Tab-separated table of C-alpha atoms in Angstrom:
chain	number	residue	atom	x	y	z
A	178	MET	CA	-19.984	-72.629	11.538
A	179	SER	CA	-19.388	-71.575	7.951
A	180	ALA	CA	-22.235	-69.010	7.929
A	181	PRO	CA	-20.948	-66.993	10.924
A	182	ARG	CA	-17.416	-67.058	9.516
A	183	SER	CA	-18.649	-65.832	6.157
A	184	THR	CA	-20.600	-63.043	7.832
A	185	ALA	CA	-17.562	-62.061	9.911
A	186	ARG	CA	-15.387	-62.007	6.800
A	187	ARG	CA	-17.911	-59.805	4.974
A	188	ARG	CA	-18.021	-57.424	7.923
A	189	ALA	CA	-14.225	-57.288	8.109
A	190	ARG	CA	-14.016	-56.625	4.359
A	191	GLY	CA	-16.676	-53.909	4.721
A	192	ARG	CA	-14.788	-52.234	7.541
A	193	SER	CA	-11.580	-52.479	5.548
A	194	ARG	CA	-13.206	-50.901	2.487
A	195	PHE	CA	-14.773	-48.161	4.624
A	196	GLY	CA	-11.395	-47.417	6.214
A	197	ALA	CA	-9.738	-47.269	2.810
A	198	ILE	CA	-12.405	-44.882	1.502
A	199	VAL	CA	-12.033	-42.615	4.527
A	200	ALA	CA	-8.259	-42.618	4.144
A	201	LEU	CA	-8.570	-41.841	0.424
A	202	LEU	CA	-10.978	-38.962	1.091
A	203	LEU	CA	-8.609	-37.599	3.727
A	204	VAL	CA	-5.673	-37.716	1.310
A	205	VAL	CA	-7.725	-35.977	-1.400
A	206	ALA	CA	-8.847	-33.278	1.044
A	207	LEU	CA	-5.297	-32.650	2.249
A	208	ALA	CA	-3.941	-32.572	-1.286
A	209	SER	CA	-6.649	-30.129	-2.378
A	210	SER	CA	-5.957	-27.904	0.611
A	211	ALA	CA	-2.229	-27.916	-0.097
A	212	LEU	CA	-2.855	-27.185	-3.773
A	213	VAL	CA	-5.126	-24.222	-3.027
A	214	GLY	CA	-2.766	-22.922	-0.347
A	215	GLY	CA	0.182	-23.303	-2.669
A	216	TRP	CA	-1.656	-21.502	-5.464
A	217	LEU	CA	-2.544	-18.596	-3.169
A	218	ALA	CA	1.006	-18.431	-1.853
A	219	LEU	CA	2.352	-18.482	-5.401
A	220	GLY	CA	0.166	-15.528	-6.293
A	221	THR	CA	1.380	-13.686	-3.221
A	222	VAL	CA	5.072	-14.199	-3.900
A	223	GLN	CA	4.580	-13.281	-7.549
A	224	ASP	CA	2.853	-10.039	-6.561
A	225	ARG	CA	5.749	-9.278	-4.234
A	226	GLY	CA	8.450	-10.095	-6.743
A	227	MET	CA	9.829	-13.069	-4.839
A	228	LEU	CA	10.096	-15.299	-7.926
A	229	GLY	CA	12.238	-12.928	-9.927
A	230	GLY	CA	9.348	-10.976	-11.469
A	231	ALA	CA	8.569	-7.326	-10.919
A	232	VAL	CA	7.580	-6.171	-7.442
A	233	VAL	CA	4.071	-4.713	-7.518
A	234	VAL	CA	3.159	-1.888	-5.153
A	235	PRO	CA	-0.366	-2.558	-3.818
A	236	PRO	CA	-2.803	-0.005	-5.322
A	237	GLU	CA	-3.931	1.200	-1.893
A	238	LEU	CA	-0.326	2.090	-0.987
A	239	ARG	CA	0.803	3.766	-4.212
A	240	ASP	CA	-0.298	7.263	-3.254
A	241	ILE	CA	1.204	6.894	0.227
A	242	VAL	CA	4.562	5.730	-1.156
A	243	THR	CA	4.799	8.452	-3.802
A	244	LYS	CA	3.915	11.224	-1.338
A	245	ALA	CA	6.300	9.887	1.302
A	246	ALA	CA	9.151	9.632	-1.214
A	247	LYS	CA	8.969	13.414	-1.723
A	248	ARG	CA	10.314	13.803	1.817
A	249	CYS	CA	13.654	12.492	0.574
A	250	GLU	CA	13.948	13.006	-3.159
A	251	ALA	CA	17.596	11.924	-3.116
A	252	VAL	CA	16.186	8.389	-2.876
A	253	PRO	CA	14.211	7.782	-6.090
A	254	VAL	CA	10.606	6.748	-5.552
A	255	GLU	CA	11.225	3.404	-7.296
A	256	VAL	CA	14.092	2.652	-4.935
A	257	PHE	CA	12.041	3.737	-1.936
A	258	ALA	CA	9.115	1.521	-2.965
A	259	ALA	CA	11.463	-1.425	-3.482
A	260	GLN	CA	12.926	-0.754	-0.035
A	261	ILE	CA	9.519	-0.960	1.684
A	262	ALA	CA	8.770	-4.154	-0.263
A	263	ALA	CA	12.093	-5.625	0.889
A	264	GLU	CA	11.366	-4.683	4.486
A	265	SER	CA	7.973	-6.329	4.909
A	266	SER	CA	6.500	-7.461	1.573
A	267	TRP	CA	3.829	-4.807	2.222
A	268	ASN	CA	2.690	-6.469	5.455
A	269	ALA	CA	1.710	-3.728	7.918
A	270	GLN	CA	1.602	-6.286	10.755
A	271	ALA	CA	5.026	-7.801	10.079
A	272	VAL	CA	7.279	-8.581	13.042
A	273	SER	CA	10.840	-9.768	12.446
A	274	PRO	CA	12.661	-12.289	14.664
A	275	ALA	CA	14.746	-9.356	15.921
A	276	GLY	CA	11.613	-7.412	16.911
A	277	ALA	CA	11.341	-4.920	14.032
A	278	ARG	CA	7.709	-3.967	13.486
A	279	GLY	CA	5.306	-2.823	10.829
A	280	ILE	CA	5.460	-2.212	7.114
A	281	ALA	CA	8.764	-0.302	7.355
A	282	GLN	CA	10.264	-2.618	10.015
A	283	PHE	CA	11.267	-0.124	12.676
A	284	MET	CA	12.800	-1.354	15.903
A	285	PRO	CA	10.780	0.114	18.802
A	286	ALA	CA	13.735	2.182	20.102
A	287	VAL	CA	14.357	3.643	16.639
A	288	TRP	CA	10.661	4.395	16.252
A	289	GLU	CA	10.677	6.271	19.550
A	290	GLN	CA	13.322	8.581	18.087
A	291	TYR	CA	12.220	8.905	14.482
A	292	GLY	CA	8.563	7.887	14.163
A	293	ILE	CA	6.313	10.694	12.916
A	294	ASP	CA	2.566	11.307	12.890
A	295	ALA	CA	2.236	11.636	9.114
A	296	ASN	CA	-1.538	11.239	8.970
A	297	LYS	CA	-2.075	13.846	11.704
A	298	ASP	CA	-4.306	11.665	13.885
A	299	GLY	CA	-2.520	12.725	17.055
A	300	ARG	CA	-0.041	9.858	17.439
A	301	ALA	CA	2.873	8.258	15.644
A	302	ASP	CA	1.826	4.646	15.158
A	303	ILE	CA	4.431	2.077	14.124
A	304	TRP	CA	1.640	-0.162	12.767
A	305	ASP	CA	0.044	2.550	10.634
A	306	PRO	CA	1.341	2.342	7.027
A	307	VAL	CA	1.032	6.099	6.497
A	308	ASP	CA	3.065	6.958	9.591
A	309	ALA	CA	5.588	4.178	9.026
A	310	ILE	CA	6.213	4.799	5.318
A	311	HIS	CA	6.637	8.546	5.794
A	312	SER	CA	8.916	7.888	8.774
A	313	ALA	CA	11.039	5.567	6.637
A	314	ALA	CA	11.478	8.309	4.041
A	315	GLU	CA	12.530	10.789	6.738
A	316	LEU	CA	14.981	8.274	8.179
A	317	ASN	CA	16.474	7.728	4.716
A	318	CYS	CA	17.292	11.428	4.440
A	319	LEU	CA	18.748	11.494	7.940
A	320	ASN	CA	20.887	8.446	7.169
A	321	ARG	CA	21.963	10.017	3.890
A	322	ARG	CA	23.304	13.027	5.786
A	323	LEU	CA	24.960	10.876	8.440
A	324	VAL	CA	26.850	8.694	5.927
A	325	ARG	CA	27.923	11.512	3.583
A	326	GLU	CA	31.579	11.087	4.574
A	327	ALA	CA	31.634	7.343	3.859
A	328	SER	CA	33.294	6.075	0.695
A	329	GLY	CA	31.357	4.531	-2.151
A	330	ASN	CA	27.920	5.134	-3.606
A	331	ARG	CA	25.847	7.351	-1.354
A	332	LEU	CA	22.520	5.731	-2.252
A	333	ARG	CA	23.882	2.280	-1.460
A	334	ASN	CA	25.302	3.593	1.814
A	335	THR	CA	21.937	5.169	2.683
A	336	LEU	CA	20.111	1.881	2.156
A	337	ALA	CA	22.768	0.007	4.108
A	338	ALA	CA	22.357	2.456	6.989
A	339	TYR	CA	18.623	1.734	7.146
A	340	ASN	CA	19.371	-1.982	7.432
A	341	ALA	CA	22.500	-2.068	9.570
A	342	GLY	CA	22.635	1.385	11.147
A	343	PHE	CA	24.622	4.412	10.033
A	344	GLY	CA	27.316	3.552	12.585
A	345	SER	CA	28.145	0.343	10.737
A	346	VAL	CA	28.421	2.220	7.438
A	347	LEU	CA	30.828	4.710	8.999
A	348	LYS	CA	32.790	1.948	10.724
A	349	TYR	CA	33.389	0.099	7.439
A	350	ASP	CA	33.568	3.272	5.333
A	351	GLY	CA	30.789	2.047	3.054
A	352	VAL	CA	28.319	-0.830	2.875
A	353	PRO	CA	29.316	-3.097	5.781
A	354	PRO	CA	30.431	-6.632	4.869
A	355	TYR	CA	27.348	-8.270	6.355
A	356	PRO	CA	25.771	-10.795	3.951
A	357	GLU	CA	22.263	-9.707	4.973
A	358	THR	CA	22.984	-6.023	4.359
A	359	GLU	CA	24.788	-6.600	1.072
A	360	ALA	CA	21.900	-8.751	-0.176
A	361	TYR	CA	19.370	-6.190	1.069
A	362	VAL	CA	20.957	-3.319	-0.842
A	363	GLN	CA	21.373	-5.357	-4.015
A	364	ARG	CA	17.802	-6.705	-3.885
A	365	ILE	CA	16.365	-3.200	-3.554
A	366	LEU	CA	18.390	-1.750	-6.412
A	367	GLU	CA	17.521	-4.677	-8.680
A	368	SER	CA	13.815	-4.567	-7.801
A	369	ALA	CA	13.710	-0.808	-8.396
A	370	LYS	CA	14.527	-1.362	-12.070
A	371	THR	CA	11.258	-3.161	-12.766
A	372	ILE	CA	8.953	-2.229	-9.897
A	373	VAL	CA	5.310	-1.611	-10.808
A	374	LEU	CA	4.485	1.602	-8.989
A	375	PHE	CA	1.675	2.994	-11.111
A	376	GLU	CA	-1.306	1.450	-12.870
A	377	GLN	CA	-0.110	0.130	-16.190
A	378	THR	CA	-2.170	0.988	-19.263
A	379	ALA	CA	-2.355	-0.991	-22.472
């Protein structure tokens, strides 16, 4: 009887060791995956200025942003670039919980009114960065005109109008007291001070 018991114990210990090894390998794999994912995410948020560093305009969008900003020169290009970064973190496929779409986060109804075909391909496309960024610049100038009678800083009021609507700016005679809008305006103006818009040379 002792031999079968000994064999059974060895088998049980073997299964136990095998299970422990599998569990250990699984933990290592998950930890490695989380580490790599975390590293990639860290790089992303650093590039987008989410950790307090400078916001970096993606190289492929720099020319688009600078050309679009000329549509509304009352909004400095650095501020405009920081605004687009605040809207979507440069994600052309972004969709907000409220339904705003694209890199400049237009609501569909607003896009129907103000979206333009900036790249001249025959249609105004909310998902196209060229169309959306140029449309955002045009909307900034429209908002600037619409809030000209409101008290306070006109640039701040223009940015607030993009976020909360010009009606809210007029209603409150300045930046409306919405925490989201106040934070939005402040974040853009702070980011604009250090934004990396052009290729830096040594």
